[in-house]
Coordinates of C-alpha atoms and ligand atoms in Angstrom, one line a residue:
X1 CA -4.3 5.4 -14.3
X2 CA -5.0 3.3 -10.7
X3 CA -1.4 2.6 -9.5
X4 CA -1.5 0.5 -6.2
X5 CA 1.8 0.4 -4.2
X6 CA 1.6 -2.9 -2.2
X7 CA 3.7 -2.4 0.8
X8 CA 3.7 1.7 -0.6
X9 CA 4.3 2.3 2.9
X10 CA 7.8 1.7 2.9
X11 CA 11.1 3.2 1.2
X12 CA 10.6 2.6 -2.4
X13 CA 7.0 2.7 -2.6
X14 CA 6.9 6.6 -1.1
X15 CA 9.2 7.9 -4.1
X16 CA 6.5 5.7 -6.5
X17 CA 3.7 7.3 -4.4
X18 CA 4.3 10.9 -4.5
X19 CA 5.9 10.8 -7.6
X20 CA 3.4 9.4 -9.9
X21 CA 0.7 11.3 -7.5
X22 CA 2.2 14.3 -8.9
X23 CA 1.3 13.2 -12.5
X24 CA -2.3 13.0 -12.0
X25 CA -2.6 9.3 -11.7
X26 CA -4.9 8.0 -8.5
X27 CA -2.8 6.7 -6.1
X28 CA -3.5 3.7 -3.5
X29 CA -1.3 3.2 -0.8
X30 CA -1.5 -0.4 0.3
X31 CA -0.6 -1.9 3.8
X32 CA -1.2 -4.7 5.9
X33 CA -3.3 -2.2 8.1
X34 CA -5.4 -0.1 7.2
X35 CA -4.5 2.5 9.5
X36 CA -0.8 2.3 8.7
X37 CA -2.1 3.0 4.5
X38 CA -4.2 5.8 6.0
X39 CA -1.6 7.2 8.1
X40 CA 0.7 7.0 5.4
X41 CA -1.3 8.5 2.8
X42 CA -2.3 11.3 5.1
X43 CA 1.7 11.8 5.5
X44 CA 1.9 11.7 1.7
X45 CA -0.5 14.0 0.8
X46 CA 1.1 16.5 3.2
X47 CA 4.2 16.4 1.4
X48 CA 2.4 16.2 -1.8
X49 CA 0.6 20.1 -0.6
X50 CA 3.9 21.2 -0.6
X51 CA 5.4 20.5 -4.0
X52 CA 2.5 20.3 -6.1
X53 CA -1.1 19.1 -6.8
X54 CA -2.1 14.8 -6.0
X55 CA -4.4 12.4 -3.9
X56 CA -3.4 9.5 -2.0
X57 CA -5.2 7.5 -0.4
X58 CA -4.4 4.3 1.8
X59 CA -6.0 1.0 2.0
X60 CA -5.3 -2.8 3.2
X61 CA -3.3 -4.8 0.4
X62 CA -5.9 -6.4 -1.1
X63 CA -8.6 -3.2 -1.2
X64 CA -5.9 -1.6 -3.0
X65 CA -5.1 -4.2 -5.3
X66 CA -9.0 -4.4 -6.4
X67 CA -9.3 -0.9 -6.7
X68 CA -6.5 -0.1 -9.0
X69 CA -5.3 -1.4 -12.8
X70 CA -2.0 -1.9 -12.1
X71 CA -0.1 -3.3 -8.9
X72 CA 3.7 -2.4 -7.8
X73 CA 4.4 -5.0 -5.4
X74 CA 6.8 -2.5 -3.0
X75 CA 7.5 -5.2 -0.7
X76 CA 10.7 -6.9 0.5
X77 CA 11.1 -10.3 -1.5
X78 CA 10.7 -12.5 1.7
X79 CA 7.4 -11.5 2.0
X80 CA 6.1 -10.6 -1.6
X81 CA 5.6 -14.5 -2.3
X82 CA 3.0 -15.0 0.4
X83 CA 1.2 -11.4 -0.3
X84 CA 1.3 -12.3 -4.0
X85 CA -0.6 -15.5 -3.1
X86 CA -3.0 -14.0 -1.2
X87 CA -3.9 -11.9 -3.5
X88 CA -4.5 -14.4 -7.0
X89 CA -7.7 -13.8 -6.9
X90 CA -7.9 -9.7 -7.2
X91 CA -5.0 -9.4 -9.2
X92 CA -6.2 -11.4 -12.3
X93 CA -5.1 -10.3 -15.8
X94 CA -4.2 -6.9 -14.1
X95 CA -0.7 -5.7 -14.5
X96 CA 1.6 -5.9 -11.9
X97 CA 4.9 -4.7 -11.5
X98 CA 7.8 -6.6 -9.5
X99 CA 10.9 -4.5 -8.4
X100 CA 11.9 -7.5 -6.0
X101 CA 15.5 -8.2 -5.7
X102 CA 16.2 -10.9 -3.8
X103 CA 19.7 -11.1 -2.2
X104 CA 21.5 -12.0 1.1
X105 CA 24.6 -10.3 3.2
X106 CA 27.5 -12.7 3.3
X107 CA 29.9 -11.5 5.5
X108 CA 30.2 -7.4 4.4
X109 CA 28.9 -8.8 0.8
X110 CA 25.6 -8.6 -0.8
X111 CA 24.9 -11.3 -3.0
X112 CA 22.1 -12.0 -5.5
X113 CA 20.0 -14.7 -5.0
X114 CA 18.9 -16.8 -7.7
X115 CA 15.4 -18.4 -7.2
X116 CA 14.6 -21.5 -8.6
X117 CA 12.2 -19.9 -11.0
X118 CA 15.0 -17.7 -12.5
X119 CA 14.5 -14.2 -10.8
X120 CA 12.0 -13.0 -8.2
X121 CA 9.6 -11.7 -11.3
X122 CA 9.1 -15.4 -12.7
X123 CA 8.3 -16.7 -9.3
X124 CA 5.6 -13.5 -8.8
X125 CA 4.8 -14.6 -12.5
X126 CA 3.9 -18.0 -11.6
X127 CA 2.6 -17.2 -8.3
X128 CA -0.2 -14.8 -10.5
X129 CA -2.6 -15.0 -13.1
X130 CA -1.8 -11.1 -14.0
X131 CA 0.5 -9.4 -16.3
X132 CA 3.8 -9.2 -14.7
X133 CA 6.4 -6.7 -15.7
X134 CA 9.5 -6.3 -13.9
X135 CA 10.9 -3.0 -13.2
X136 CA 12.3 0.0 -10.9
X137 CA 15.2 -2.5 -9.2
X138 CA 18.1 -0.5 -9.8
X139 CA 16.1 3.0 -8.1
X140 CA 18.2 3.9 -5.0
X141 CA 14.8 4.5 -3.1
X142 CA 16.3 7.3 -0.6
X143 CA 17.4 10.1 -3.2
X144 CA 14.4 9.0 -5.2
X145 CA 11.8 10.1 -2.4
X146 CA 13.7 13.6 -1.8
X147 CA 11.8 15.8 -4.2
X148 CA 14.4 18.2 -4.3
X149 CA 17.2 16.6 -6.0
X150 CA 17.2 15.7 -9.7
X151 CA 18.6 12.6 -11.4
X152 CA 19.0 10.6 -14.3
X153 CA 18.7 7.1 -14.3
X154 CA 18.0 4.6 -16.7
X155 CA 15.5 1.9 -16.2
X156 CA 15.6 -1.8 -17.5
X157 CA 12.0 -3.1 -18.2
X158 CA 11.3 -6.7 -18.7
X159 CA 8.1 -8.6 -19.4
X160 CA 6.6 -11.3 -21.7
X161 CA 3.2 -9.3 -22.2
X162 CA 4.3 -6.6 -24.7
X163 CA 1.2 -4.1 -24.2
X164 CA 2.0 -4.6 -20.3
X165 CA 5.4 -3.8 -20.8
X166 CA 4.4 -0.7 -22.9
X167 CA 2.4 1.0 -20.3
X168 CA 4.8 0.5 -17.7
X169 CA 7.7 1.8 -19.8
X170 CA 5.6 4.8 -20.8
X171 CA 4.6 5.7 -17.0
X172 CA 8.2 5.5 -15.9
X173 CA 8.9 7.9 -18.6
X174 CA 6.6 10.0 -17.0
X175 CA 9.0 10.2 -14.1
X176 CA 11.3 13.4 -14.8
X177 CA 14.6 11.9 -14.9
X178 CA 13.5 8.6 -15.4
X179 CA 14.2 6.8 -18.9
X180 CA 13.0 3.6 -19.3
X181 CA 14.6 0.6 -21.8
X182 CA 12.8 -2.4 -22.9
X183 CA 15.0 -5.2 -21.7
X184 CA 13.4 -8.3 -22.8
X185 CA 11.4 -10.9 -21.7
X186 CA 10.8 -12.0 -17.9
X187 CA 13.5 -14.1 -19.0
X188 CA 16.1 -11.6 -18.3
X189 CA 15.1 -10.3 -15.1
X190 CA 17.3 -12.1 -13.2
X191 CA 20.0 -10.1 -15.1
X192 CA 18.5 -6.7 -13.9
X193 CA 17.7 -7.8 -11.0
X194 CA 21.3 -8.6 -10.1
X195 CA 22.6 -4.8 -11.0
X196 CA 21.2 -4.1 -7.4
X197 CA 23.5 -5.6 -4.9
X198 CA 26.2 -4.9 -7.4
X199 CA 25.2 -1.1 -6.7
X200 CA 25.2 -1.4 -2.9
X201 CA 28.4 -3.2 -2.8
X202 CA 29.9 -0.6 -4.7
X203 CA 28.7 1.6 -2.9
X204 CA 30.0 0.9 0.4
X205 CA 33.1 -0.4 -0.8
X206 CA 33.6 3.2 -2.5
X207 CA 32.2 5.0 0.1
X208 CA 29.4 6.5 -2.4
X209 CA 25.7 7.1 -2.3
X210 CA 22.2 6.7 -4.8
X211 CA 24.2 5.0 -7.2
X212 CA 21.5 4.5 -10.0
X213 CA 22.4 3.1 -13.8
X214 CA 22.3 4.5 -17.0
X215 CA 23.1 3.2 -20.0
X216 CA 25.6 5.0 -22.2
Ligands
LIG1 N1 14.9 0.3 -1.0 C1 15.4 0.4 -2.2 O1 16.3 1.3 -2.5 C2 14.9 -0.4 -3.4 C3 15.3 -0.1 -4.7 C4 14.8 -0.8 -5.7 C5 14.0 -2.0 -5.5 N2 13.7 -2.3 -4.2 C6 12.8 -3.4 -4.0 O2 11.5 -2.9 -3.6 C7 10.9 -3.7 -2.6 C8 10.5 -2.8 -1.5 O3 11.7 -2.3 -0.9 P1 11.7 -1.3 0.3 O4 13.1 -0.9 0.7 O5 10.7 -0.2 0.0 O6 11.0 -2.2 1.5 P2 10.7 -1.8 3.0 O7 10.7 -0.3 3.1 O8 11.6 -2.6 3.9 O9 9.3 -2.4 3.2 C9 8.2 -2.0 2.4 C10 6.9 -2.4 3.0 O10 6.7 -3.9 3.0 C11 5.7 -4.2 4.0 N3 6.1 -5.4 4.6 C12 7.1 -5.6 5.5 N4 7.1 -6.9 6.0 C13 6.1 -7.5 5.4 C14 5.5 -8.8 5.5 N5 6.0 -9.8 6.3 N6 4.4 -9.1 4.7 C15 3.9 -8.2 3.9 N7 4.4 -6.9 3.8 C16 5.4 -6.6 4.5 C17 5.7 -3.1 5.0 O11 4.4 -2.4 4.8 P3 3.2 -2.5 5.8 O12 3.8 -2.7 7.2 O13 2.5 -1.2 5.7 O14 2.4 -3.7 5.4 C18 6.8 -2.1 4.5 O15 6.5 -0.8 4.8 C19 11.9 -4.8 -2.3 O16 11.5 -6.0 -2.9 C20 13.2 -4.3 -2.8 O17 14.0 -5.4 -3.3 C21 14.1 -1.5 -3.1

């Protein structure tokens, strides 16, 4: 499969990167430079040498979004929006992924922000004419790029295009460690979505680290 990680230059989209690399899927890292994707990719592969066998490569946003039949938009939520719009036009009927989790800090609190849409993957949905599937929001993206360390961590799929939703689910499960749940329709994303800044509050309330979810 042709992943593209939109923004893969950043801390979710290396774990993605490397990870589904490792499977034997062609993966393009996408950046609003080129050289940054390159550099990146170049970086990736490196690591890449040294646990296994993989490609990257790097390209701007939109060569990467052409090139490849599914799109994880690894971009803060600020700035997804605009990408996502400026990038309609390649991004028809593909699938795209959305782990956006939109929140703000309020004093030492994070707090989930609810769009008027419902959740950051039904604006992306009505942003697109593509197959949006929402996923990978509740990853903590540090452990999750350190290919040493093993986990197990549940992952809450949602999407209104069934066969989308299906090939998403079965990549994740790809993922040693991963195990991915079908959670509904986009409807519901909000929900998942909202698990995130409940982590990180716990987190530093707790004084804990990588909090993931599972289900049990
Ligand atoms: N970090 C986590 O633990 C985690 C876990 C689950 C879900 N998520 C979600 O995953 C997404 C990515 O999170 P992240 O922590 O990986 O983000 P990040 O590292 O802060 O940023 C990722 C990339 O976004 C691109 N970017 C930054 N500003 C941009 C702009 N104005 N317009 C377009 N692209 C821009 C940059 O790539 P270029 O400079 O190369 O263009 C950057 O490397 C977020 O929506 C987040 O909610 C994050």
């Amino acid at each position: 499969m042709k992943i593209a990680l939109l923004g893969g230059t950043g801390h979710l989209g290396i774990g993605l990167a490397i990870r589904f690399a490792l499977l034997g899927h062609e993966i393009i890292v996408g950046s609003r430079s080129t050289e940054k994707a390159k550099t990146k990719a170049d970086e990736y592969n490196q690591i890449l040498k040294t646990i296994g066998e993989g490609k990257i490569v790097g390209y701007e946003n939109e060569k990467a979004a052409e090139m490849a039949d599914i799109s994880i938009f690894t971009i803060p939520w600020e700035y997804a929006f605009s990408t996502a719009e400026s990038l309609k036009e390649v991004l028809v009927d593909k699938i795209v992924v959305s782990p956006l989790v939109p929140m703000e800090k309020v004093g030492k609190t994070f707090i989930y922000k609810r769009l008027p849409e419902g959740s950051a993957a039904e604006k992306l949905a009505s942003i697109l004419d593509s197959r949006v599937v929402s996923a990978y929001h509740n990853i903590p993206a540090e452990k999750f790029a350190n290919f040493n360390e093993k986990f197990e961590w549940d992952v809450a799929v949602c999407g209104d295009d069934e066969s989308a939703k299906k090939k998403v689910m079965d990549l994740t499960n790809q993922i040693e460690g991963l195990k991915a749940w079908d959670a509904g329709p986009l409807a519901v994303s909000s929900m998942v979505e909202s698990i995130t800044p409940l982590l990180i509050n716990l987190m530093v309330r707790n004084k804990m680290r990588d909090l993931g979810v599972r289900f049990v």
